[in-house]
mmCIF file with all atom_site columns, C-alpha atoms and ligand atoms in Angstrom:
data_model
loop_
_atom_site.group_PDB
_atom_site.id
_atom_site.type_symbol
_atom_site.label_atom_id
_atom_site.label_alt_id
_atom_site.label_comp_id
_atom_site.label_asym_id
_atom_site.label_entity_id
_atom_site.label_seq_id
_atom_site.pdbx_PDB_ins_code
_atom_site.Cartn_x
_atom_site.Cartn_y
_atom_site.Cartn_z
_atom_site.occupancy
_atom_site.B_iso_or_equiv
_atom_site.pdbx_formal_charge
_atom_site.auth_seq_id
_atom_site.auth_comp_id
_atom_site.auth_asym_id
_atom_site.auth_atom_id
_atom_site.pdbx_PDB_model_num
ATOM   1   C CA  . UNK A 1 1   ? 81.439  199.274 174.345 1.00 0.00 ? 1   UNK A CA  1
ATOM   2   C CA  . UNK A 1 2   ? 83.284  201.507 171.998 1.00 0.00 ? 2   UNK A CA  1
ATOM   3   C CA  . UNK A 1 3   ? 86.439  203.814 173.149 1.00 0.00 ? 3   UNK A CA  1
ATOM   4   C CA  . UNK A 1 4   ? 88.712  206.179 171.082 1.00 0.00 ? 4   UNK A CA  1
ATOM   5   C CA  . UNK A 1 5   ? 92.392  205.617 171.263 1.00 0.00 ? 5   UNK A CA  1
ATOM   6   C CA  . UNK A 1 6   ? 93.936  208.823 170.765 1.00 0.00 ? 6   UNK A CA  1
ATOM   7   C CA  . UNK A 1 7   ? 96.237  207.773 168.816 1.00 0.00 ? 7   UNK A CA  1
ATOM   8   C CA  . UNK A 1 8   ? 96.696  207.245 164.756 1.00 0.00 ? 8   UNK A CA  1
ATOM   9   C CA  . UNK A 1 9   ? 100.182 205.003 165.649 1.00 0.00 ? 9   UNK A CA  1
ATOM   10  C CA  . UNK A 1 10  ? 98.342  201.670 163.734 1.00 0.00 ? 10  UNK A CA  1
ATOM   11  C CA  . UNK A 1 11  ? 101.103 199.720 165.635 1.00 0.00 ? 11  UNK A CA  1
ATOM   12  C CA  . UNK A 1 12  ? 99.790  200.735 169.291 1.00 0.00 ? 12  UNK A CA  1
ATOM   13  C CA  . UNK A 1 13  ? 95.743  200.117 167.883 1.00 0.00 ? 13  UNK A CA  1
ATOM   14  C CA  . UNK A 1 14  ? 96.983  196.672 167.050 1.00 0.00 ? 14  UNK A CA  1
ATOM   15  C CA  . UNK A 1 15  ? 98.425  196.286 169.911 1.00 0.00 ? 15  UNK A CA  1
ATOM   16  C CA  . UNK A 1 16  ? 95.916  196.972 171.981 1.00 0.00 ? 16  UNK A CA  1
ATOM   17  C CA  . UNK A 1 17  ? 93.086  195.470 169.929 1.00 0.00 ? 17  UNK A CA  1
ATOM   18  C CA  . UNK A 1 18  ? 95.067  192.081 170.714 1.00 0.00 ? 18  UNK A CA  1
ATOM   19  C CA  . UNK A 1 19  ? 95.219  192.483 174.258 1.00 0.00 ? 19  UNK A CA  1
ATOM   20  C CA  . UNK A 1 20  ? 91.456  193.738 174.398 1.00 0.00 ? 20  UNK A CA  1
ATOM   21  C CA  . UNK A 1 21  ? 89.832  190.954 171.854 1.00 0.00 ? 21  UNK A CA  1
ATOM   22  C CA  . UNK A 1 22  ? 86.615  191.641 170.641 1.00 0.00 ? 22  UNK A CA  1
ATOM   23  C CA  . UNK A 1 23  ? 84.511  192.711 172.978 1.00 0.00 ? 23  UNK A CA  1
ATOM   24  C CA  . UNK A 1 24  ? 86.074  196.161 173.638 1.00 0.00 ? 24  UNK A CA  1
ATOM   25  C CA  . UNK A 1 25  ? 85.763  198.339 169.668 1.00 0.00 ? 25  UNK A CA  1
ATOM   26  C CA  . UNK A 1 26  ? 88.550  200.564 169.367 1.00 0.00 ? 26  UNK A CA  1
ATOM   27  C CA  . UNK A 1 27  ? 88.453  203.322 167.060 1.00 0.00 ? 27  UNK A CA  1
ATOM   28  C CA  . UNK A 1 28  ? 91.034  206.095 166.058 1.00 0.00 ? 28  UNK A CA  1
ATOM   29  C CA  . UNK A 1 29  ? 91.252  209.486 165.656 1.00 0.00 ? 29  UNK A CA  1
ATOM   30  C CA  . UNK A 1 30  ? 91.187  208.810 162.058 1.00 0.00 ? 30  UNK A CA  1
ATOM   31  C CA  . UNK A 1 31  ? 87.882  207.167 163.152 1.00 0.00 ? 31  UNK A CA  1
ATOM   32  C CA  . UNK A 1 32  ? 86.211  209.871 164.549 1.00 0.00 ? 32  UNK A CA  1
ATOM   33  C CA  . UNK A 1 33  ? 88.005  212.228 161.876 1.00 0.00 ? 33  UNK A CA  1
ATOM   34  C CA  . UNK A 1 34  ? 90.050  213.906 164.063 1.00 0.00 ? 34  UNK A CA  1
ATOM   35  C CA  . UNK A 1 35  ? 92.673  215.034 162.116 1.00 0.00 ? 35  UNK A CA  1
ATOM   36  C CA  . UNK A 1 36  ? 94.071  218.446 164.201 1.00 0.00 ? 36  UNK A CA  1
ATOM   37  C CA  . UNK A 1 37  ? 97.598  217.872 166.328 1.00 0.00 ? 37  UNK A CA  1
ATOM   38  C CA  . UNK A 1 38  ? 96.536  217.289 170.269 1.00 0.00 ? 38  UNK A CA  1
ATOM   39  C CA  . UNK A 1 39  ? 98.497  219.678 172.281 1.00 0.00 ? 39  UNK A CA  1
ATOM   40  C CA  . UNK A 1 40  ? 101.039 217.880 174.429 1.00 0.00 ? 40  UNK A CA  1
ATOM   41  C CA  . UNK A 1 41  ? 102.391 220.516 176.802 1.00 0.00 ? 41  UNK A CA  1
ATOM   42  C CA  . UNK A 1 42  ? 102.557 218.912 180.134 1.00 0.00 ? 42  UNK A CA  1
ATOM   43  C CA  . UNK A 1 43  ? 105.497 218.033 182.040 1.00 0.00 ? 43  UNK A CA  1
ATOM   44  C CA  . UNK A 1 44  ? 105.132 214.903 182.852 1.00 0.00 ? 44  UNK A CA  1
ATOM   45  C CA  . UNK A 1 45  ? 103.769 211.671 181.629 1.00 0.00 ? 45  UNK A CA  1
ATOM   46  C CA  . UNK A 1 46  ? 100.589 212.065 183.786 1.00 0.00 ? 46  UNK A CA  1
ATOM   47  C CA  . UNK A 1 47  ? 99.772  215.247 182.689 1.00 0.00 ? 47  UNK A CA  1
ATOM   48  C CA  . UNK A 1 48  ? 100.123 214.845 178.821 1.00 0.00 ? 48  UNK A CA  1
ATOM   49  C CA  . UNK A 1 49  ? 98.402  211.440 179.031 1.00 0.00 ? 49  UNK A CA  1
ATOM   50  C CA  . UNK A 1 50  ? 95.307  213.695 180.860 1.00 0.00 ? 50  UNK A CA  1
ATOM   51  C CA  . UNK A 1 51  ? 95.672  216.415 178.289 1.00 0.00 ? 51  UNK A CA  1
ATOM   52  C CA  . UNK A 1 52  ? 95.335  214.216 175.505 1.00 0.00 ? 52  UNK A CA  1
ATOM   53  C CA  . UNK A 1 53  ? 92.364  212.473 176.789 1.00 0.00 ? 53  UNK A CA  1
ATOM   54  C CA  . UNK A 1 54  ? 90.740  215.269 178.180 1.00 0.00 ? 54  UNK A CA  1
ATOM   55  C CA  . UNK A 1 55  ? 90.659  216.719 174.553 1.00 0.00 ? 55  UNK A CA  1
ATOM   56  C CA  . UNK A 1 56  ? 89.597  214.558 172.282 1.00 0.00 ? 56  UNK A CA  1
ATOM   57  C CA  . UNK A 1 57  ? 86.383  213.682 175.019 1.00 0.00 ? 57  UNK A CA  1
ATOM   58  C CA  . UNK A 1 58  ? 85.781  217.197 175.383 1.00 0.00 ? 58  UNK A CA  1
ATOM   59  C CA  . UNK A 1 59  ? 85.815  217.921 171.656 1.00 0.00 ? 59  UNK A CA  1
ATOM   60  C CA  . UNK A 1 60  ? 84.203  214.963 170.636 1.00 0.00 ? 60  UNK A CA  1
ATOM   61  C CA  . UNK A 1 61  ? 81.729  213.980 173.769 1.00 0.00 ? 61  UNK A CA  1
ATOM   62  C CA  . UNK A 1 62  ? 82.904  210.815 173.381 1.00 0.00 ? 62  UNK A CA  1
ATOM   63  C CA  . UNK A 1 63  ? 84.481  208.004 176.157 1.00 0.00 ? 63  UNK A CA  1
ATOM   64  C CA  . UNK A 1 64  ? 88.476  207.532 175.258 1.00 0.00 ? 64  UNK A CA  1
ATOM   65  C CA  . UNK A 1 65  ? 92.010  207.072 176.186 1.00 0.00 ? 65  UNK A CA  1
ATOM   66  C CA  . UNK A 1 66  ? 95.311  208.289 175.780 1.00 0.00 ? 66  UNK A CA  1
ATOM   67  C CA  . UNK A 1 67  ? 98.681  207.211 176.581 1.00 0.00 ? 67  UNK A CA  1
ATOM   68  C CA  . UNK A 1 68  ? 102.321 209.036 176.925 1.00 0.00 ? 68  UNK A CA  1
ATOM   69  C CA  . UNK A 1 69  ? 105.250 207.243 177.013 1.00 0.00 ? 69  UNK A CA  1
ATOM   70  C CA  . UNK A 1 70  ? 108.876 208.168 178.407 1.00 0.00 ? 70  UNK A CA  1
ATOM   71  C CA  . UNK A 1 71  ? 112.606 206.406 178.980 1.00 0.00 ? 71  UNK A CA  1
ATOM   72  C CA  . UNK A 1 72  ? 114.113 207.152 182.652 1.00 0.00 ? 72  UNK A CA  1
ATOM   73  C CA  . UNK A 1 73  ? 117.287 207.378 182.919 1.00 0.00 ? 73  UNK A CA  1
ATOM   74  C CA  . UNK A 1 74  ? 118.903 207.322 186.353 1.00 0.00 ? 74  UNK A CA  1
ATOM   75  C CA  . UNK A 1 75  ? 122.078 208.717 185.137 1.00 0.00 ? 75  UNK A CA  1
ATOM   76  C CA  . UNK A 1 76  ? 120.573 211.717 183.415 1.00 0.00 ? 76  UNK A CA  1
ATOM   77  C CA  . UNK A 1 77  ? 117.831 212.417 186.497 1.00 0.00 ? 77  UNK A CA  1
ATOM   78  C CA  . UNK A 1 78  ? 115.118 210.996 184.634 1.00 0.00 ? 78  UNK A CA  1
ATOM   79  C CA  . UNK A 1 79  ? 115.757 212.498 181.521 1.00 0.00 ? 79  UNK A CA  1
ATOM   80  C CA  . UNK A 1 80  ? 114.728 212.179 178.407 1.00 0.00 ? 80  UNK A CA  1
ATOM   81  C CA  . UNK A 1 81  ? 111.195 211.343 180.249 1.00 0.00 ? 81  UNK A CA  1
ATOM   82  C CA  . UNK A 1 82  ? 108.768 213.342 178.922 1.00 0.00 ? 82  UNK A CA  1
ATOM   83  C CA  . UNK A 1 83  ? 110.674 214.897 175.658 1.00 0.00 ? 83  UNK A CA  1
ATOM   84  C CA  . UNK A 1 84  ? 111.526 211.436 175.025 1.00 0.00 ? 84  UNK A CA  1
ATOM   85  C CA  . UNK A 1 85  ? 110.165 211.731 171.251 1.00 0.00 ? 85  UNK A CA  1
ATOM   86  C CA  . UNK A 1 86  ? 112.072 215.142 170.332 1.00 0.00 ? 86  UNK A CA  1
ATOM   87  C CA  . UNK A 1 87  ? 114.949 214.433 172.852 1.00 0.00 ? 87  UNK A CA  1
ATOM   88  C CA  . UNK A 1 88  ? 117.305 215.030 169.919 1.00 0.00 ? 88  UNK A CA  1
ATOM   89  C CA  . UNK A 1 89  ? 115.249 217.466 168.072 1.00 0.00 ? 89  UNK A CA  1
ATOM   90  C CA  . UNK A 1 90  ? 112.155 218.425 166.504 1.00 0.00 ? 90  UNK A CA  1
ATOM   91  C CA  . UNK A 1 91  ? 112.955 216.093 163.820 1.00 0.00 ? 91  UNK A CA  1
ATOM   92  C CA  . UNK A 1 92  ? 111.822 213.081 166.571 1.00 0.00 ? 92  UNK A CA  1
ATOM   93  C CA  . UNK A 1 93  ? 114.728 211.394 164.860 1.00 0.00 ? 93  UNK A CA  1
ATOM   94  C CA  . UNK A 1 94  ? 115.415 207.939 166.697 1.00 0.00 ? 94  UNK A CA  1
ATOM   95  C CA  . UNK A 1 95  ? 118.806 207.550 165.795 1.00 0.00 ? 95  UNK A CA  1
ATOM   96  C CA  . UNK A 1 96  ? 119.358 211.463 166.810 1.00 0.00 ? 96  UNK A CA  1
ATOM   97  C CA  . UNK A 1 97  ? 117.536 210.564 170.145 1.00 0.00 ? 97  UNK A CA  1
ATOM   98  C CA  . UNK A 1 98  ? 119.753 207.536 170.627 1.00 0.00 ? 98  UNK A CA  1
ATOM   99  C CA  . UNK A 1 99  ? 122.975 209.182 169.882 1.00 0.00 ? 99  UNK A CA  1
ATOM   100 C CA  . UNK A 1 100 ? 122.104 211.895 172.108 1.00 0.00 ? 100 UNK A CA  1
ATOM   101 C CA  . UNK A 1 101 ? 121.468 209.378 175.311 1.00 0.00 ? 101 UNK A CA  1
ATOM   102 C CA  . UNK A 1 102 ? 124.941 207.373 174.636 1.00 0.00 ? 102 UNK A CA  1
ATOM   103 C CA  . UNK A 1 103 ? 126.882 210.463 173.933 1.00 0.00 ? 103 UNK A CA  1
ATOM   104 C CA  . UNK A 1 104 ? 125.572 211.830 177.059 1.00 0.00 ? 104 UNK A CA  1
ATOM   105 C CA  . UNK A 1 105 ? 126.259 208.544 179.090 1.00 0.00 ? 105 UNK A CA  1
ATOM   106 C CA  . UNK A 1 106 ? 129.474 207.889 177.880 1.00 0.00 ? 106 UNK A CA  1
ATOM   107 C CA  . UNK A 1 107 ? 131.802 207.857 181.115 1.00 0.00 ? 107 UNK A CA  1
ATOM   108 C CA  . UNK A 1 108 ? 128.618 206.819 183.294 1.00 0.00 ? 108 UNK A CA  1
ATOM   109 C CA  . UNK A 1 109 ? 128.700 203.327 184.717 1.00 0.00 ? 109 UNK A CA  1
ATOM   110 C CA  . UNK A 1 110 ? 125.110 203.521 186.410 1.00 0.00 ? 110 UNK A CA  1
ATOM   111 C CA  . UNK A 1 111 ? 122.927 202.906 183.495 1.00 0.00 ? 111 UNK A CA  1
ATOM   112 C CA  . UNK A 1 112 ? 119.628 201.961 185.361 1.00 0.00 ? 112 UNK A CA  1
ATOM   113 C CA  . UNK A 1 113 ? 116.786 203.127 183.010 1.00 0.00 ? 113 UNK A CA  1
ATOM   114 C CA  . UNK A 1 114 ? 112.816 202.453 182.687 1.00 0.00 ? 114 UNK A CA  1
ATOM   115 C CA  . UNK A 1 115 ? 110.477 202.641 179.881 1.00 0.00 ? 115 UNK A CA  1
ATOM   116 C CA  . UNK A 1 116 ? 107.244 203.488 181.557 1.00 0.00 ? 116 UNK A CA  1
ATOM   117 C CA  . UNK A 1 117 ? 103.904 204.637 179.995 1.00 0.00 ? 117 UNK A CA  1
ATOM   118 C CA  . UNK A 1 118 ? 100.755 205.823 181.221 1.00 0.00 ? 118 UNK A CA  1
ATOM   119 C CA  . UNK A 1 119 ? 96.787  205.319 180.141 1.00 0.00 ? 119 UNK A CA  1
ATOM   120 C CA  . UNK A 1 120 ? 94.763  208.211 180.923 1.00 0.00 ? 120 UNK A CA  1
ATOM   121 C CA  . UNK A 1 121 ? 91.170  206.804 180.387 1.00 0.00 ? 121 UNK A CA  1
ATOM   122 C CA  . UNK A 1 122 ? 87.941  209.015 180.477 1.00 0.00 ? 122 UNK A CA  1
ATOM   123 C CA  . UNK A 1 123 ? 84.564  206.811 180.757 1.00 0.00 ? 123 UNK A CA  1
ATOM   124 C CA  . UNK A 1 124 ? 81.369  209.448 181.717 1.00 0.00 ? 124 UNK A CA  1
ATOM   125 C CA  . UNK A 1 125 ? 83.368  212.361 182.944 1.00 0.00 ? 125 UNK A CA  1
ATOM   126 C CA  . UNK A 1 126 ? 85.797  210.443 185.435 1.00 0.00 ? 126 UNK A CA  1
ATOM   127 C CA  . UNK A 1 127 ? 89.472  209.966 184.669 1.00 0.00 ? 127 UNK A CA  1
ATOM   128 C CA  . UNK A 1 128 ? 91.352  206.548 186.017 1.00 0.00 ? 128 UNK A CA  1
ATOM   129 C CA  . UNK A 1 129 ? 95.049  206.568 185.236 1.00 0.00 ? 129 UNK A CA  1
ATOM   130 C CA  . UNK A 1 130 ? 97.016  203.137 184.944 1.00 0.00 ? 130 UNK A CA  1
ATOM   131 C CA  . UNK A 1 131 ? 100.849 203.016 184.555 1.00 0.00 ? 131 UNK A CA  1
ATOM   132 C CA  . UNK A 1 132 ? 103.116 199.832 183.115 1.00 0.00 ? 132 UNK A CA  1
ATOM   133 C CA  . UNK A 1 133 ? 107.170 200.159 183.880 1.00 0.00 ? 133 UNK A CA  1
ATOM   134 C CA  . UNK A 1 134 ? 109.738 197.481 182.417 1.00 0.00 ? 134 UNK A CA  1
ATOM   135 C CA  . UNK A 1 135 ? 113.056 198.249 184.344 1.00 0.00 ? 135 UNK A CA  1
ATOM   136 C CA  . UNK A 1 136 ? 115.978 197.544 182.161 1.00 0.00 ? 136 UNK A CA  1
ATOM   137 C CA  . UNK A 1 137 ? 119.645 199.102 181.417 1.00 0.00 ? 137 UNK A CA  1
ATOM   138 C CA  . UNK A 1 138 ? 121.223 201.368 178.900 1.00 0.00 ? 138 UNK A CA  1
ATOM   139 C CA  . UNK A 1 139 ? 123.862 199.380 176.338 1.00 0.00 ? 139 UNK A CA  1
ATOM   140 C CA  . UNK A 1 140 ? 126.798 201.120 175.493 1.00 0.00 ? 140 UNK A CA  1
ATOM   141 C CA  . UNK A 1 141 ? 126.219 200.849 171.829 1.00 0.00 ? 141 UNK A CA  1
ATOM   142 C CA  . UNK A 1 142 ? 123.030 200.233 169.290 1.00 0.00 ? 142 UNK A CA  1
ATOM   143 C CA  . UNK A 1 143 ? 121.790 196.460 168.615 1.00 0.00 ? 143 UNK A CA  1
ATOM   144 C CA  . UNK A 1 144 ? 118.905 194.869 166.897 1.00 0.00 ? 144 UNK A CA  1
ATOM   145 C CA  . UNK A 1 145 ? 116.770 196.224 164.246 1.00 0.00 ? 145 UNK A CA  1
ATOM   146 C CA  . UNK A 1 146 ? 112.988 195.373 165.080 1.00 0.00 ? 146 UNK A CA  1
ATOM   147 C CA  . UNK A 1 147 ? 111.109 197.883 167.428 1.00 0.00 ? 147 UNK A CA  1
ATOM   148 C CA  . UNK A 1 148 ? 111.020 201.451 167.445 1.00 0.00 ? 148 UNK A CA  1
ATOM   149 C CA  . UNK A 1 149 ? 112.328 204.343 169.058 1.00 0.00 ? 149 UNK A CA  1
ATOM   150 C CA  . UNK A 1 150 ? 115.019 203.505 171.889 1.00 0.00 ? 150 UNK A CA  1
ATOM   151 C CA  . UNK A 1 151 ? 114.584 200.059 171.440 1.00 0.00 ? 151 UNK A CA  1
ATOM   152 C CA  . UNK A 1 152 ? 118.402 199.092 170.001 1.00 0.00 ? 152 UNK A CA  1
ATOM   153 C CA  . UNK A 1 153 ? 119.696 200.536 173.458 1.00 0.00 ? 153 UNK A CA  1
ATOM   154 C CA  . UNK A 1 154 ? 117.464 199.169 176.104 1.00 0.00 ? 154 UNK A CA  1
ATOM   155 C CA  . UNK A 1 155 ? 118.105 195.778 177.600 1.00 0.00 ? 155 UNK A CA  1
ATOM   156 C CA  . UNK A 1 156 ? 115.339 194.963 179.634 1.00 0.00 ? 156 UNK A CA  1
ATOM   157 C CA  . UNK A 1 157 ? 116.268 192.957 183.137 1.00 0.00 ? 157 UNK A CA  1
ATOM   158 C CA  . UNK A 1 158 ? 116.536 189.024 183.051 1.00 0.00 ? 158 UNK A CA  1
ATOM   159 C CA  . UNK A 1 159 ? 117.739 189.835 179.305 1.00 0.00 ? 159 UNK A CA  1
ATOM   160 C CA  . UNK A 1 160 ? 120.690 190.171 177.273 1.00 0.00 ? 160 UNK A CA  1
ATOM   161 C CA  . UNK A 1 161 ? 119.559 191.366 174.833 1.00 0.00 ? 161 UNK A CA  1
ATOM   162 C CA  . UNK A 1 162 ? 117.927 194.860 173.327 1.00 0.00 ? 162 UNK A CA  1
ATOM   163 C CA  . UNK A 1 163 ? 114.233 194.922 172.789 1.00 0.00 ? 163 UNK A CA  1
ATOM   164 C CA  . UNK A 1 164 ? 114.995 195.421 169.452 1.00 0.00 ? 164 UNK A CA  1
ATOM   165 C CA  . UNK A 1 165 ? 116.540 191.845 169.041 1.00 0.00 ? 165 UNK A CA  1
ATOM   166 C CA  . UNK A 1 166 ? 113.461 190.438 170.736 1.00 0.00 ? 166 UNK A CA  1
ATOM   167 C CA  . UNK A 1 167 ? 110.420 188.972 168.891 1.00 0.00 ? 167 UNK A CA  1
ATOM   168 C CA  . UNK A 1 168 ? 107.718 191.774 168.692 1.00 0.00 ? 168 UNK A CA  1
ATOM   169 C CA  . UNK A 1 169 ? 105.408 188.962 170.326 1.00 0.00 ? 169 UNK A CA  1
ATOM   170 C CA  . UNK A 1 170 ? 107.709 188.798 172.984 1.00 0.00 ? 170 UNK A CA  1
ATOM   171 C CA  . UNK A 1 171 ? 108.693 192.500 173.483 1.00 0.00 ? 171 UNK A CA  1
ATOM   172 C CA  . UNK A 1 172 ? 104.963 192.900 173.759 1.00 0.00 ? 172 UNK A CA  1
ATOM   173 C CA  . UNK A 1 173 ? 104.435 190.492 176.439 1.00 0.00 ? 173 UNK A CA  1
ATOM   174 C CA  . UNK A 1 174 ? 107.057 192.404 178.260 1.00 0.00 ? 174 UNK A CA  1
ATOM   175 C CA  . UNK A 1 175 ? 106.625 196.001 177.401 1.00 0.00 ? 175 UNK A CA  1
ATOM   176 C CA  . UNK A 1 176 ? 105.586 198.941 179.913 1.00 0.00 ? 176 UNK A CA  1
ATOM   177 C CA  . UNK A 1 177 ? 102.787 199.476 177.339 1.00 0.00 ? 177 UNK A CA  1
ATOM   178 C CA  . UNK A 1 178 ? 101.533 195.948 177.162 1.00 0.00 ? 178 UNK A CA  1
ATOM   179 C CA  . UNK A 1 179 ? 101.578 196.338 181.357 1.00 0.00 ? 179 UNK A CA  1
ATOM   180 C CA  . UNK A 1 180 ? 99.894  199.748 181.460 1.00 0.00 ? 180 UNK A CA  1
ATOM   181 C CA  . UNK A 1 181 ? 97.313  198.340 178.424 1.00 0.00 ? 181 UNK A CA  1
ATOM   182 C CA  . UNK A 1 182 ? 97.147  194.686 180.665 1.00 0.00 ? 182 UNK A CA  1
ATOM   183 C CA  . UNK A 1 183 ? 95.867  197.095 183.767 1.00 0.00 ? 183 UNK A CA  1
ATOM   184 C CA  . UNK A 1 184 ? 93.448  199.332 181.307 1.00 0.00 ? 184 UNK A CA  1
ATOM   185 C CA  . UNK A 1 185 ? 92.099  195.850 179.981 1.00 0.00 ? 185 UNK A CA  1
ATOM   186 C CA  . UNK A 1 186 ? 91.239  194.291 183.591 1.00 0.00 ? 186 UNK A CA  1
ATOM   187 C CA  . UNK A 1 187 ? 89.790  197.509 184.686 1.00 0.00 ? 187 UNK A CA  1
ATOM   188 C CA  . UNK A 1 188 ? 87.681  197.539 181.474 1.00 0.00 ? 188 UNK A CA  1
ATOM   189 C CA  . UNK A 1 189 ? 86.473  193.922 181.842 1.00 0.00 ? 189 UNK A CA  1
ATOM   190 C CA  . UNK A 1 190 ? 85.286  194.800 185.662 1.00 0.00 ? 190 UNK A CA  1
ATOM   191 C CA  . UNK A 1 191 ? 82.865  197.420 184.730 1.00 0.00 ? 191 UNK A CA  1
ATOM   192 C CA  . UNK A 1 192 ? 81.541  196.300 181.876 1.00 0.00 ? 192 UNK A CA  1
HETATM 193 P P1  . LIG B 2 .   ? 104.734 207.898 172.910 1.00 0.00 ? 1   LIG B P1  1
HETATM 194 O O1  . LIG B 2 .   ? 104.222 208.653 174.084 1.00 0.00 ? 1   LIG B O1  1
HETATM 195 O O2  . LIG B 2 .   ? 104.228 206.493 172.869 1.00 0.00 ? 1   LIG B O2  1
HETATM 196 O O3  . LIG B 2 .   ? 104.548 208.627 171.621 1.00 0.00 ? 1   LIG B O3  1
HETATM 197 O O4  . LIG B 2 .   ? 106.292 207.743 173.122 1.00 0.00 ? 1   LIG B O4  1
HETATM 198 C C1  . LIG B 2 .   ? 107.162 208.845 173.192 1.00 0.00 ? 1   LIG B C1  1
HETATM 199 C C2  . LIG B 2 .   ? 108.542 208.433 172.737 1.00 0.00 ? 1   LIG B C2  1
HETATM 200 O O5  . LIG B 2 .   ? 109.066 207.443 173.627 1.00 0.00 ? 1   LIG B O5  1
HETATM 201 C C3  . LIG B 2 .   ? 108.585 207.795 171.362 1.00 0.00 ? 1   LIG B C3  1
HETATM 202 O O6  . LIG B 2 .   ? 108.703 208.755 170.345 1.00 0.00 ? 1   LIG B O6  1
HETATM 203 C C4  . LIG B 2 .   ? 109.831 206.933 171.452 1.00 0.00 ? 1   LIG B C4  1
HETATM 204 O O7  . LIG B 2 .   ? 110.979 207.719 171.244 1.00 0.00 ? 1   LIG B O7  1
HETATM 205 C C5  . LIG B 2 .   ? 109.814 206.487 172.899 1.00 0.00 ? 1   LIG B C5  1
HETATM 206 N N1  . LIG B 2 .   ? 109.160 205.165 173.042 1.00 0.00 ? 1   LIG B N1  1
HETATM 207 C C6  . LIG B 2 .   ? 107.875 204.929 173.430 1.00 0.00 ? 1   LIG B C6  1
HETATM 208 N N2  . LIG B 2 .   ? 107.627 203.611 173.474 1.00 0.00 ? 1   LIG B N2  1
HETATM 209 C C7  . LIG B 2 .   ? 108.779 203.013 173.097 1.00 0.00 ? 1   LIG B C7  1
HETATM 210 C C8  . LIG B 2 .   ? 109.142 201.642 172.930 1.00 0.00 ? 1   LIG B C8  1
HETATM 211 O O8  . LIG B 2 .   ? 108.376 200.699 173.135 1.00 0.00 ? 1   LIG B O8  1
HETATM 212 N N3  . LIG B 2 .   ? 110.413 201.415 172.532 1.00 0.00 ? 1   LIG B N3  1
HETATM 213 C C9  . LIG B 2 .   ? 111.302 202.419 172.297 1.00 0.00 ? 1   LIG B C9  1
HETATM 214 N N4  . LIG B 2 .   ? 111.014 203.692 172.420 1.00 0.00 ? 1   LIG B N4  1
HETATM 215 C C10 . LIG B 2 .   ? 109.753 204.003 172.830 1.00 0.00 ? 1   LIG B C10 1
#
């Protein structure tokens, strides 16, 4: 079977190609030459997953998924969520993202957070949805180098440290992404 990721992050394709071996092709939007911006207006993580999905097999009649990704932060009412990529601007500047989240949580002692993602995944016309959450905690300052995004200031529970001191091997066997991909892959492997 071949699916489209809609995605052209080569990090995630890897990803996923691990977790899926070979008997599941993946293929990009590069792939498929799909080289136009997919609208992303939703608000929520269910929603833009959907939307980006529901595009790229409208547009291109072909089976695909899609995933959206946010950080939850109890403290801030779920925030940055959804706008978790331009939380600190257009720019989608990490470090402007992070700053914004510690500046903002400065006196707060509750620093409960989630990363959690969502795989909206179109085979024949129906939609199935699969979610992966890794509960975890805000630091109070930046640590660790490997990762992306808010990695340097989440500390995922039964850790101590950030995900971006951890092993990308290891962050990946942890990750809400690996979970919600883990779910996509079993679900996959049942109807084939
Ligand atoms: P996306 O939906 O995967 O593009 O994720 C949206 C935003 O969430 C990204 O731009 C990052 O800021 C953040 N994000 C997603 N996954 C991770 C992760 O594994 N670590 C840190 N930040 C992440």
């Amino acid at each position: 079977m071949e699916l489209v990721f809609a995605t052209n992050n080569l990090n995630k394709l890897e990803e996923i190609r691990h977790l899926l071996g070979d008997k599941i092709k993946i293929v990009s939007l590069e792939d498929i030459n799909c080289t136009e911006e997919i609208p992303e207006t939703g608000f929520t993580l269910e929603e833009n997953a959907l939307q980006k999905s529901e595009y790229v097999n409208k547009k291109f009649n072909i089976n695909c998924f899609a995933d959206d990704t946010g950080l939850e932060i109890d403290a801030l009412n779920g925030e940055p969520g959804v706008y978790s990529a331009r939380y600190g601007g257009e720019s989608k500047d990490a470090n402007l993202n992070m700053e914004k989240v510690l500046e903002k949580m400065k006196r707060t002692s509750n620093r409960k957070a989630r990363f959690r993602t969502v795989i909206s995944l179109i085979i024949d016309g129906k939609e199935s949805q699969f979610e992966g959450v890794v509960e975890g905690r805000i630091s109070e300052t930046k640590s660790g180098s490997k990762g992306f995004g808010y990695d340097p200031i989440f500390i995922p529970d039964g850790y101590g440290t950030s995900f971006a001191e951890l092993d990308i091997n290891e962050k990946n066997k942890i990750s809400h992404r690996a979970l919600a991909i883990k779910k996509l892959a079993a679900f996959l492997m049942d109807i084939k």
